[in-house]
Amino acid sequence: MPGYVRVNVSARIVDGKALGIKIQEEVSERVSSLKGQGVAPHLAVVIAGDDPASHVYVRNKERACERCGIISTRIDMPGSSNLEEILEVVSSLNSDPNIHGILVQSPAPDGVDELAIASSILPQKDVDGFHPVNLGKLVQGRAGGLMPCTPSGVMRMLESSGVKTRGARAVVLGRSRIVGMPMALMLAQPGCDASVTIVHSKTEDISSICNQADILIAAVGRPHMVGKEWVKKGAFVVDVGISRVEGGLAGDVSPEVSEVAGWITPVPGGVGPMTIAMLMENTLRAAEMQLF
Ligand code: GUN
């Protein structure tokens, strides 16, 4: 067509799998050195019910523990378990000096209060980083707490790619306690220094807000919700969503976004492996903290 040149810009892929393996190798070395001091890091994973996706996630966590030399114990509970029964298990893990990290896999059985579970885990064993003390430390900007794994993994991806975050406009799509809310706080922290907007189901004109983002984090769990018209040219796009669709897995970001984005995290092979790597790092840190 005269007057038009079609340029196929293709985003750089942020390889979460490779970065996750590198982090796990570093964790593995530190685990060996901790074992030399007589401490064997040990993660307990509680899973209630038989949600197939949760079982896949838990298996992946167990495999990662094996790779890092971290002991893992899995506690299977029936899907009919109530809050009291889960709290009893957590309480016995809290008081076991050989257990350094505790994770209760979400979703909990119907009707079970997940916030009550998160609050019942000792903050120093809370490798998910969901306890109010750990989230409070994040708000206060205090180092030393255990931080939620998925947003920590996203921060590592940003760091490793070398993109400028200071003064960048970041938009977080989704306000979940697991990803969206802690993600927004981490991006705004001194040192990262992004200016953050959180958009959610009640936000008006979401697409034009997203379109101003230098860093766009999609964490809503709606397959291919983010189209290329939502994305600023050259933006760093992080796809946290992972949904089962006919024919496989889909992220929140439509594949055509790679024509405009500067960077993009793939699904699978992006944020997922980074979340697991951060869980390994948190378990190691929890063991180190309990040593000193
Ligand atoms: N289910 C999906 N993601 C997570 C996570 O990061 N932690 C826990 N405990 N459950 C989950």
PDB file of C-alpha atoms and ligand atoms in Angstrom:
ATOM      1  CA  MET A   1       0.000   0.000   0.000  1.00  0.00           C
ATOM      2  CA  PRO A   2       1.651   3.324  -1.015  1.00  0.00           C
ATOM      3  CA  GLY A   3       2.609   5.538   1.892  1.00  0.00           C
ATOM      4  CA  TYR A   4       2.547   2.732   4.434  1.00  0.00           C
ATOM      5  CA  VAL A   5       5.342   0.491   5.545  1.00  0.00           C
ATOM      6  CA  ARG A   6       4.355  -2.451   7.674  1.00  0.00           C
ATOM      7  CA  VAL A   7       6.970  -3.013  10.364  1.00  0.00           C
ATOM      8  CA  ASN A   8       6.610  -6.212  12.330  1.00  0.00           C
ATOM      9  CA  VAL A   9       8.012  -5.315  15.713  1.00  0.00           C
ATOM     10  CA  SER A  10       8.450  -8.362  17.858  1.00  0.00           C
ATOM     11  CA  ALA A  11       8.801  -8.092  21.620  1.00  0.00           C
ATOM     12  CA  ARG A  12      11.730  -9.633  23.446  1.00  0.00           C
ATOM     13  CA  ILE A  13      10.647 -12.669  25.413  1.00  0.00           C
ATOM     14  CA  VAL A  14      11.519 -12.637  29.111  1.00  0.00           C
ATOM     15  CA  ASP A  15      12.530 -16.231  29.795  1.00  0.00           C
ATOM     16  CA  GLY A  16      11.207 -16.939  33.294  1.00  0.00           C
ATOM     17  CA  LYS A  17      12.134 -20.578  33.032  1.00  0.00           C
ATOM     18  CA  ALA A  18      15.838 -19.872  32.460  1.00  0.00           C
ATOM     19  CA  LEU A  19      15.950 -17.163  35.111  1.00  0.00           C
ATOM     20  CA  GLY A  20      14.076 -19.411  37.551  1.00  0.00           C
ATOM     21  CA  ILE A  21      16.615 -22.218  37.020  1.00  0.00           C
ATOM     22  CA  LYS A  22      19.493 -19.807  37.659  1.00  0.00           C
ATOM     23  CA  ILE A  23      17.877 -18.636  40.908  1.00  0.00           C
ATOM     24  CA  GLN A  24      17.250 -22.244  41.973  1.00  0.00           C
ATOM     25  CA  GLU A  25      20.929 -23.036  41.358  1.00  0.00           C
ATOM     26  CA  GLU A  26      21.911 -20.158  43.637  1.00  0.00           C
ATOM     27  CA  VAL A  27      19.402 -21.337  46.255  1.00  0.00           C
ATOM     28  CA  SER A  28      20.806 -24.847  46.001  1.00  0.00           C
ATOM     29  CA  GLU A  29      24.341 -23.616  46.795  1.00  0.00           C
ATOM     30  CA  ARG A  30      23.115 -21.669  49.823  1.00  0.00           C
ATOM     31  CA  VAL A  31      21.085 -24.692  50.969  1.00  0.00           C
ATOM     32  CA  SER A  32      24.294 -26.797  50.881  1.00  0.00           C
ATOM     33  CA  SER A  33      26.117 -24.243  52.968  1.00  0.00           C
ATOM     34  CA  LEU A  34      23.247 -24.117  55.482  1.00  0.00           C
ATOM     35  CA  LYS A  35      23.292 -27.894  55.706  1.00  0.00           C
ATOM     36  CA  GLY A  36      27.002 -27.596  56.502  1.00  0.00           C
ATOM     37  CA  GLN A  37      25.911 -25.566  59.540  1.00  0.00           C
ATOM     38  CA  GLY A  38      23.542 -28.330  60.596  1.00  0.00           C
ATOM     39  CA  VAL A  39      20.260 -26.906  59.274  1.00  0.00           C
ATOM     40  CA  ALA A  40      18.284 -28.718  56.561  1.00  0.00           C
ATOM     41  CA  PRO A  41      15.668 -26.316  55.119  1.00  0.00           C
ATOM     42  CA  HIS A  42      12.247 -27.942  55.196  1.00  0.00           C
ATOM     43  CA  LEU A  43       9.004 -26.796  53.533  1.00  0.00           C
ATOM     44  CA  ALA A  44       5.570 -28.110  54.535  1.00  0.00           C
ATOM     45  CA  VAL A  45       2.810 -27.825  51.949  1.00  0.00           C
ATOM     46  CA  VAL A  46      -0.789 -28.347  53.044  1.00  0.00           C
ATOM     47  CA  ILE A  47      -3.343 -29.140  50.375  1.00  0.00           C
ATOM     48  CA  ALA A  48      -7.013 -29.720  51.119  1.00  0.00           C
ATOM     49  CA  GLY A  49      -9.200 -31.314  48.465  1.00  0.00           C
ATOM     50  CA  ASP A  50      -8.545 -32.562  44.976  1.00  0.00           C
ATOM     51  CA  ASP A  51      -8.540 -29.510  42.740  1.00  0.00           C
ATOM     52  CA  PRO A  52      -6.459 -30.794  39.784  1.00  0.00           C
ATOM     53  CA  ALA A  53      -4.680 -27.494  39.074  1.00  0.00           C
ATOM     54  CA  SER A  54      -3.666 -27.143  42.738  1.00  0.00           C
ATOM     55  CA  HIS A  55      -2.228 -30.649  42.698  1.00  0.00           C
ATOM     56  CA  VAL A  56      -0.139 -29.784  39.631  1.00  0.00           C
ATOM     57  CA  TYR A  57       1.163 -26.624  41.355  1.00  0.00           C
ATOM     58  CA  VAL A  58       2.007 -28.545  44.520  1.00  0.00           C
ATOM     59  CA  ARG A  59       3.847 -31.240  42.549  1.00  0.00           C
ATOM     60  CA  ASN A  60       5.883 -28.526  40.810  1.00  0.00           C
ATOM     61  CA  LYS A  61       6.768 -27.054  44.214  1.00  0.00           C
ATOM     62  CA  GLU A  62       7.865 -30.476  45.484  1.00  0.00           C
ATOM     63  CA  ARG A  63      10.055 -31.017  42.404  1.00  0.00           C
ATOM     64  CA  ALA A  64      11.666 -27.613  42.845  1.00  0.00           C
ATOM     65  CA  CYS A  65      12.427 -28.479  46.494  1.00  0.00           C
ATOM     66  CA  GLU A  66      14.143 -31.668  45.315  1.00  0.00           C
ATOM     67  CA  ARG A  67      16.256 -29.700  42.830  1.00  0.00           C
ATOM     68  CA  CYS A  68      17.306 -27.226  45.525  1.00  0.00           C
ATOM     69  CA  GLY A  69      18.014 -29.831  48.205  1.00  0.00           C
ATOM     70  CA  ILE A  70      15.113 -28.553  50.328  1.00  0.00           C
ATOM     71  CA  ILE A  71      13.149 -31.203  52.223  1.00  0.00           C
ATOM     72  CA  SER A  72       9.432 -31.071  51.469  1.00  0.00           C
ATOM     73  CA  THR A  73       6.558 -32.607  53.346  1.00  0.00           C
ATOM     74  CA  ARG A  74       3.122 -32.631  51.844  1.00  0.00           C
ATOM     75  CA  ILE A  75       0.051 -32.855  54.044  1.00  0.00           C
ATOM     76  CA  ASP A  76      -3.036 -33.988  52.127  1.00  0.00           C
ATOM     77  CA  MET A  77      -6.348 -33.163  53.740  1.00  0.00           C
ATOM     78  CA  PRO A  78      -9.841 -34.029  52.529  1.00  0.00           C
ATOM     79  CA  GLY A  79     -11.853 -31.438  50.603  1.00  0.00           C
ATOM     80  CA  SER A  80     -14.400 -31.553  53.438  1.00  0.00           C
ATOM     81  CA  SER A  81     -11.836 -30.110  55.900  1.00  0.00           C
ATOM     82  CA  ASN A  82     -13.019 -27.097  57.895  1.00  0.00           C
ATOM     83  CA  LEU A  83     -11.085 -24.098  59.162  1.00  0.00           C
ATOM     84  CA  GLU A  84     -10.489 -25.577  62.632  1.00  0.00           C
ATOM     85  CA  GLU A  85      -8.975 -28.741  61.174  1.00  0.00           C
ATOM     86  CA  ILE A  86      -6.649 -26.764  58.907  1.00  0.00           C
ATOM     87  CA  LEU A  87      -5.644 -24.447  61.768  1.00  0.00           C
ATOM     88  CA  GLU A  88      -4.807 -27.476  63.895  1.00  0.00           C
ATOM     89  CA  VAL A  89      -2.397 -28.743  61.221  1.00  0.00           C
ATOM     90  CA  VAL A  90      -0.846 -25.277  60.860  1.00  0.00           C
ATOM     91  CA  SER A  91      -0.449 -25.020  64.621  1.00  0.00           C
ATOM     92  CA  SER A  92       1.479 -28.299  64.826  1.00  0.00           C
ATOM     93  CA  LEU A  93       3.731 -27.179  61.926  1.00  0.00           C
ATOM     94  CA  ASN A  94       4.272 -23.810  63.645  1.00  0.00           C
ATOM     95  CA  SER A  95       5.575 -25.542  66.737  1.00  0.00           C
ATOM     96  CA  ASP A  96       7.780 -28.040  64.889  1.00  0.00           C
ATOM     97  CA  PRO A  97      11.362 -26.685  64.989  1.00  0.00           C
ATOM     98  CA  ASN A  98      12.350 -28.815  61.977  1.00  0.00           C
ATOM     99  CA  ILE A  99       9.819 -27.082  59.700  1.00  0.00           C
ATOM    100  CA  HIS A 100      11.032 -23.736  58.344  1.00  0.00           C
ATOM    101  CA  GLY A 101       8.356 -22.859  55.791  1.00  0.00           C
ATOM    102  CA  ILE A 102       4.592 -23.462  55.709  1.00  0.00           C
ATOM    103  CA  LEU A 103       2.322 -22.991  52.720  1.00  0.00           C
ATOM    104  CA  VAL A 104      -1.392 -23.772  52.547  1.00  0.00           C
ATOM    105  CA  GLN A 105      -2.327 -24.114  48.897  1.00  0.00           C
ATOM    106  CA  SER A 106      -5.169 -21.924  47.613  1.00  0.00           C
ATOM    107  CA  PRO A 107      -8.023 -22.315  46.954  1.00  0.00           C
ATOM    108  CA  ALA A 108      -9.028 -23.622  50.376  1.00  0.00           C
ATOM    109  CA  PRO A 109     -12.203 -25.724  50.502  1.00  0.00           C
ATOM    110  CA  ASP A 110     -15.451 -23.797  49.977  1.00  0.00           C
ATOM    111  CA  GLY A 111     -16.402 -21.677  52.942  1.00  0.00           C
ATOM    112  CA  VAL A 112     -12.965 -21.828  54.593  1.00  0.00           C
ATOM    113  CA  ASP A 113     -11.593 -18.382  55.465  1.00  0.00           C
ATOM    114  CA  GLU A 114      -8.233 -18.068  53.678  1.00  0.00           C
ATOM    115  CA  LEU A 115      -7.363 -14.872  55.554  1.00  0.00           C
ATOM    116  CA  ALA A 116      -7.709 -16.727  58.852  1.00  0.00           C
ATOM    117  CA  ILE A 117      -5.314 -19.394  57.523  1.00  0.00           C
ATOM    118  CA  ALA A 118      -2.800 -16.764  56.357  1.00  0.00           C
ATOM    119  CA  SER A 119      -2.915 -15.115  59.789  1.00  0.00           C
ATOM    120  CA  SER A 120      -2.380 -18.416  61.613  1.00  0.00           C
ATOM    121  CA  ILE A 121       1.031 -19.192  60.082  1.00  0.00           C
ATOM    122  CA  LEU A 122       3.988 -17.865  62.082  1.00  0.00           C
ATOM    123  CA  PRO A 123       5.301 -14.820  60.148  1.00  0.00           C
ATOM    124  CA  GLN A 124       8.845 -16.270  60.121  1.00  0.00           C
ATOM    125  CA  LYS A 125       7.528 -19.479  58.483  1.00  0.00           C
ATOM    126  CA  ASP A 126       5.113 -17.688  56.114  1.00  0.00           C
ATOM    127  CA  VAL A 127       6.868 -18.438  52.809  1.00  0.00           C
ATOM    128  CA  ASP A 128       3.838 -17.181  50.839  1.00  0.00           C
ATOM    129  CA  GLY A 129       4.273 -13.743  52.430  1.00  0.00           C
ATOM    130  CA  PHE A 130       0.526 -13.411  53.055  1.00  0.00           C
ATOM    131  CA  HIS A 131       0.611 -12.925  56.841  1.00  0.00           C
ATOM    132  CA  PRO A 132      -0.437  -9.394  57.911  1.00  0.00           C
ATOM    133  CA  VAL A 133       2.976  -8.895  59.575  1.00  0.00           C
ATOM    134  CA  ASN A 134       4.816  -9.618  56.327  1.00  0.00           C
ATOM    135  CA  LEU A 135       2.398  -7.547  54.246  1.00  0.00           C
ATOM    136  CA  GLY A 136       2.732  -4.779  56.871  1.00  0.00           C
ATOM    137  CA  LYS A 137       6.521  -4.822  56.505  1.00  0.00           C
ATOM    138  CA  LEU A 138       6.061  -4.481  52.747  1.00  0.00           C
ATOM    139  CA  VAL A 139       3.857  -1.410  53.272  1.00  0.00           C
ATOM    140  CA  GLN A 140       6.419   0.050  55.672  1.00  0.00           C
ATOM    141  CA  GLY A 141       9.194  -0.569  53.146  1.00  0.00           C
ATOM    142  CA  ARG A 142      11.104  -2.633  55.718  1.00  0.00           C
ATOM    143  CA  ALA A 143      13.447  -5.273  54.424  1.00  0.00           C
ATOM    144  CA  GLY A 144      13.563  -8.560  56.268  1.00  0.00           C
ATOM    145  CA  GLY A 145      10.010  -9.822  55.877  1.00  0.00           C
ATOM    146  CA  LEU A 146       9.008 -12.642  53.559  1.00  0.00           C
ATOM    147  CA  MET A 147       7.476 -11.197  50.397  1.00  0.00           C
ATOM    148  CA  PRO A 148       4.734 -12.749  48.215  1.00  0.00           C
ATOM    149  CA  CYS A 149       6.323 -14.982  45.580  1.00  0.00           C
ATOM    150  CA  THR A 150       4.625 -13.952  42.337  1.00  0.00           C
ATOM    151  CA  PRO A 151       5.215 -10.193  42.618  1.00  0.00           C
ATOM    152  CA  SER A 152       8.780 -10.853  43.865  1.00  0.00           C
ATOM    153  CA  GLY A 153       9.348 -12.963  40.751  1.00  0.00           C
ATOM    154  CA  VAL A 154       8.043 -10.171  38.529  1.00  0.00           C
ATOM    155  CA  MET A 155      10.440  -7.722  40.195  1.00  0.00           C
ATOM    156  CA  ARG A 156      13.341 -10.058  39.415  1.00  0.00           C
ATOM    157  CA  MET A 157      12.264 -10.234  35.776  1.00  0.00           C
ATOM    158  CA  LEU A 158      12.221  -6.450  35.578  1.00  0.00           C
ATOM    159  CA  GLU A 159      15.665  -6.250  37.206  1.00  0.00           C
ATOM    160  CA  SER A 160      17.183  -8.883  34.961  1.00  0.00           C
ATOM    161  CA  SER A 161      15.976  -7.187  31.796  1.00  0.00           C
ATOM    162  CA  GLY A 162      17.517  -3.868  32.851  1.00  0.00           C
ATOM    163  CA  VAL A 163      14.485  -1.736  31.982  1.00  0.00           C
ATOM    164  CA  LYS A 164      14.273   1.642  33.644  1.00  0.00           C
ATOM    165  CA  THR A 165      11.674   1.651  36.403  1.00  0.00           C
ATOM    166  CA  ARG A 166      12.440   4.989  38.076  1.00  0.00           C
ATOM    167  CA  GLY A 167       9.655   7.380  37.135  1.00  0.00           C
ATOM    168  CA  ALA A 168       8.121   4.816  34.799  1.00  0.00           C
ATOM    169  CA  ARG A 169       4.356   4.573  34.626  1.00  0.00           C
ATOM    170  CA  ALA A 170       3.255   1.168  35.835  1.00  0.00           C
ATOM    171  CA  VAL A 171      -0.282  -0.151  35.596  1.00  0.00           C
ATOM    172  CA  VAL A 172      -1.346  -3.200  37.581  1.00  0.00           C
ATOM    173  CA  LEU A 173      -4.443  -4.845  36.205  1.00  0.00           C
ATOM    174  CA  GLY A 174      -6.136  -6.673  39.103  1.00  0.00           C
ATOM    175  CA  ARG A 175      -6.146  -6.065  42.872  1.00  0.00           C
ATOM    176  CA  SER A 176      -5.841  -9.524  44.402  1.00  0.00           C
ATOM    177  CA  ARG A 177      -4.113  -9.926  47.765  1.00  0.00           C
ATOM    178  CA  ILE A 178      -1.809 -12.568  46.214  1.00  0.00           C
ATOM    179  CA  VAL A 179      -0.585 -10.556  43.222  1.00  0.00           C
ATOM    180  CA  GLY A 180      -2.128  -7.176  42.362  1.00  0.00           C
ATOM    181  CA  MET A 181      -1.959  -5.359  45.709  1.00  0.00           C
ATOM    182  CA  PRO A 182       1.566  -6.459  46.772  1.00  0.00           C
ATOM    183  CA  MET A 183       2.774  -5.955  43.178  1.00  0.00           C
ATOM    184  CA  ALA A 184       1.649  -2.317  43.208  1.00  0.00           C
ATOM    185  CA  LEU A 185       3.471  -1.733  46.515  1.00  0.00           C
ATOM    186  CA  MET A 186       6.710  -3.297  45.276  1.00  0.00           C
ATOM    187  CA  LEU A 187       6.703  -1.231  42.085  1.00  0.00           C
ATOM    188  CA  ALA A 188       6.225   1.979  44.067  1.00  0.00           C
ATOM    189  CA  GLN A 189       8.940   1.190  46.648  1.00  0.00           C
ATOM    190  CA  PRO A 190      12.040   3.359  46.831  1.00  0.00           C
ATOM    191  CA  GLY A 191      14.629   1.723  44.611  1.00  0.00           C
ATOM    192  CA  CYS A 192      12.057   0.725  41.996  1.00  0.00           C
ATOM    193  CA  ASP A 193      10.335   4.124  42.001  1.00  0.00           C
ATOM    194  CA  ALA A 194       7.578   3.535  39.467  1.00  0.00           C
ATOM    195  CA  SER A 195       4.372   5.588  39.534  1.00  0.00           C
ATOM    196  CA  VAL A 196       1.666   3.011  39.925  1.00  0.00           C
ATOM    197  CA  THR A 197      -1.999   2.855  38.954  1.00  0.00           C
ATOM    198  CA  ILE A 198      -4.166  -0.094  39.962  1.00  0.00           C
ATOM    199  CA  VAL A 199      -7.060  -0.855  37.636  1.00  0.00           C
ATOM    200  CA  HIS A 200      -9.851  -3.295  38.437  1.00  0.00           C
ATOM    201  CA  SER A 201     -13.374  -4.336  37.524  1.00  0.00           C
ATOM    202  CA  LYS A 202     -14.887  -0.969  38.531  1.00  0.00           C
ATOM    203  CA  THR A 203     -12.327   1.164  36.679  1.00  0.00           C
ATOM    204  CA  GLU A 204     -13.643   3.146  33.746  1.00  0.00           C
ATOM    205  CA  ASP A 205     -11.789   3.238  30.451  1.00  0.00           C
ATOM    206  CA  ILE A 206      -9.307   0.542  31.422  1.00  0.00           C
ATOM    207  CA  SER A 207      -7.799   0.228  27.964  1.00  0.00           C
ATOM    208  CA  SER A 208      -6.704   3.859  27.705  1.00  0.00           C
ATOM    209  CA  ILE A 209      -5.143   3.746  31.195  1.00  0.00           C
ATOM    210  CA  CYS A 210      -3.258   0.572  30.266  1.00  0.00           C
ATOM    211  CA  ASN A 211      -2.173   2.186  27.033  1.00  0.00           C
ATOM    212  CA  GLN A 212      -0.170   4.783  28.982  1.00  0.00           C
ATOM    213  CA  ALA A 213       1.814   2.151  30.873  1.00  0.00           C
ATOM    214  CA  ASP A 214       5.559   1.718  30.414  1.00  0.00           C
ATOM    215  CA  ILE A 215       5.174  -1.376  32.591  1.00  0.00           C
ATOM    216  CA  LEU A 216       1.900  -3.289  32.373  1.00  0.00           C
ATOM    217  CA  ILE A 217       1.174  -6.163  34.748  1.00  0.00           C
ATOM    218  CA  ALA A 218      -1.891  -8.235  33.831  1.00  0.00           C
ATOM    219  CA  ALA A 219      -3.141 -10.321  36.748  1.00  0.00           C
ATOM    220  CA  VAL A 220      -6.858 -10.916  36.347  1.00  0.00           C
ATOM    221  CA  GLY A 221      -7.160 -14.486  35.069  1.00  0.00           C
ATOM    222  CA  ARG A 222      -9.197 -13.583  31.979  1.00  0.00           C
ATOM    223  CA  PRO A 223      -7.785 -15.225  28.856  1.00  0.00           C
ATOM    224  CA  HIS A 224      -6.426 -12.768  26.282  1.00  0.00           C
ATOM    225  CA  MET A 225      -8.182  -9.781  27.870  1.00  0.00           C
ATOM    226  CA  VAL A 226      -5.315  -7.414  27.018  1.00  0.00           C
ATOM    227  CA  GLY A 227      -5.347  -6.673  23.300  1.00  0.00           C
ATOM    228  CA  LYS A 228      -2.622  -4.864  21.375  1.00  0.00           C
ATOM    229  CA  GLU A 229      -4.575  -1.589  21.351  1.00  0.00           C
ATOM    230  CA  TRP A 230      -4.221  -1.598  25.184  1.00  0.00           C
ATOM    231  CA  VAL A 231      -0.440  -1.583  25.012  1.00  0.00           C
ATOM    232  CA  LYS A 232       1.988   1.301  24.529  1.00  0.00           C
ATOM    233  CA  LYS A 233       4.696   0.703  21.974  1.00  0.00           C
ATOM    234  CA  GLY A 234       7.822  -0.672  23.616  1.00  0.00           C
ATOM    235  CA  ALA A 235       6.104  -1.401  26.965  1.00  0.00           C
ATOM    236  CA  PHE A 236       7.285  -4.116  29.352  1.00  0.00           C
ATOM    237  CA  VAL A 237       4.279  -6.457  29.568  1.00  0.00           C
ATOM    238  CA  VAL A 238       4.003  -9.063  32.307  1.00  0.00           C
ATOM    239  CA  ASP A 239       1.386 -11.769  31.907  1.00  0.00           C
ATOM    240  CA  VAL A 240       0.541 -13.259  35.298  1.00  0.00           C
ATOM    241  CA  GLY A 241      -2.708 -14.903  34.195  1.00  0.00           C
ATOM    242  CA  ILE A 242      -2.883 -18.564  33.419  1.00  0.00           C
ATOM    243  CA  SER A 243      -6.212 -20.073  32.416  1.00  0.00           C
ATOM    244  CA  ARG A 244      -7.150 -23.417  30.970  1.00  0.00           C
ATOM    245  CA  VAL A 245      -8.814 -22.965  27.588  1.00  0.00           C
ATOM    246  CA  GLU A 246      -9.699 -25.298  24.787  1.00  0.00           C
ATOM    247  CA  GLY A 247      -6.402 -26.355  23.274  1.00  0.00           C
ATOM    248  CA  GLY A 248      -4.146 -25.535  26.253  1.00  0.00           C
ATOM    249  CA  LEU A 249      -3.201 -22.652  28.507  1.00  0.00           C
ATOM    250  CA  ALA A 250      -3.824 -18.951  27.944  1.00  0.00           C
ATOM    251  CA  GLY A 251      -2.500 -15.865  29.680  1.00  0.00           C
ATOM    252  CA  ASP A 252      -4.335 -12.574  30.196  1.00  0.00           C
ATOM    253  CA  VAL A 253      -2.411 -11.066  27.286  1.00  0.00           C
ATOM    254  CA  SER A 254      -3.363 -11.676  23.690  1.00  0.00           C
ATOM    255  CA  PRO A 255      -0.535 -13.051  21.464  1.00  0.00           C
ATOM    256  CA  GLU A 256      -0.800 -10.055  19.074  1.00  0.00           C
ATOM    257  CA  VAL A 257       0.556  -7.830  21.903  1.00  0.00           C
ATOM    258  CA  SER A 258       4.064  -8.994  21.010  1.00  0.00           C
ATOM    259  CA  GLU A 259       3.758  -6.847  17.854  1.00  0.00           C
ATOM    260  CA  VAL A 260       3.765  -3.661  19.961  1.00  0.00           C
ATOM    261  CA  ALA A 261       5.345  -4.510  23.326  1.00  0.00           C
ATOM    262  CA  GLY A 262       9.087  -4.134  23.859  1.00  0.00           C
ATOM    263  CA  TRP A 263       9.215  -7.044  26.312  1.00  0.00           C
ATOM    264  CA  ILE A 264       6.744  -9.758  27.146  1.00  0.00           C
ATOM    265  CA  THR A 265       6.613 -12.668  29.573  1.00  0.00           C
ATOM    266  CA  PRO A 266       5.339 -15.883  27.966  1.00  0.00           C
ATOM    267  CA  VAL A 267       2.630 -18.222  29.287  1.00  0.00           C
ATOM    268  CA  PRO A 268       3.713 -20.845  30.182  1.00  0.00           C
ATOM    269  CA  GLY A 269       7.422 -20.308  30.944  1.00  0.00           C
ATOM    270  CA  GLY A 270       7.247 -16.767  32.294  1.00  0.00           C
ATOM    271  CA  VAL A 271       5.904 -15.786  35.693  1.00  0.00           C
ATOM    272  CA  GLY A 272       5.041 -19.365  36.796  1.00  0.00           C
ATOM    273  CA  PRO A 273       8.630 -20.673  37.124  1.00  0.00           C
ATOM    274  CA  MET A 274       9.661 -17.400  38.776  1.00  0.00           C
ATOM    275  CA  THR A 275       6.962 -17.817  41.445  1.00  0.00           C
ATOM    276  CA  ILE A 276       8.357 -21.239  42.289  1.00  0.00           C
ATOM    277  CA  ALA A 277      11.940 -19.949  42.345  1.00  0.00           C
ATOM    278  CA  MET A 278      10.878 -17.226  44.786  1.00  0.00           C
ATOM    279  CA  LEU A 279       9.186 -19.831  46.970  1.00  0.00           C
ATOM    280  CA  MET A 280      12.483 -21.725  47.130  1.00  0.00           C
ATOM    281  CA  GLU A 281      14.306 -18.525  48.025  1.00  0.00           C
ATOM    282  CA  ASN A 282      11.749 -17.671  50.722  1.00  0.00           C
ATOM    283  CA  THR A 283      12.058 -21.156  52.229  1.00  0.00           C
ATOM    284  CA  LEU A 284      15.834 -20.801  52.327  1.00  0.00           C
ATOM    285  CA  ARG A 285      15.535 -17.344  53.893  1.00  0.00           C
ATOM    286  CA  ALA A 286      13.033 -18.636  56.457  1.00  0.00           C
ATOM    287  CA  ALA A 287      15.522 -21.380  57.435  1.00  0.00           C
ATOM    288  CA  GLU A 288      18.380 -18.849  57.614  1.00  0.00           C
ATOM    289  CA  MET A 289      16.285 -16.501  59.759  1.00  0.00           C
ATOM    290  CA  GLN A 290      15.414 -19.289  62.163  1.00  0.00           C
ATOM    291  CA  LEU A 291      19.105 -20.206  62.457  1.00  0.00           C
ATOM    292  CA  PHE A 292      20.237 -16.771  63.637  1.00  0.00           C
TER     293      PHE A 292
HETATM  294  N1  GUN B   1      -2.566 -20.886  44.609  1.00  0.00           N
HETATM  295  C1  GUN B   1      -2.207 -20.219  43.488  1.00  0.00           C
HETATM  296  N2  GUN B   1      -1.104 -19.475  43.724  1.00  0.00           N
HETATM  297  C2  GUN B   1      -0.756 -19.674  45.011  1.00  0.00           C
HETATM  298  C3  GUN B   1       0.297 -19.190  45.832  1.00  0.00           C
HETATM  299  O1  GUN B   1       1.160 -18.389  45.441  1.00  0.00           O
HETATM  300  N3  GUN B   1       0.309 -19.649  47.116  1.00  0.00           N
HETATM  301  C4  GUN B   1      -0.633 -20.489  47.603  1.00  0.00           C
HETATM  302  N4  GUN B   1      -0.551 -20.873  48.876  1.00  0.00           N
HETATM  303  N5  GUN B   1      -1.621 -20.968  46.859  1.00  0.00           N
HETATM  304  C5  GUN B   1      -1.675 -20.553  45.574  1.00  0.00           C
END
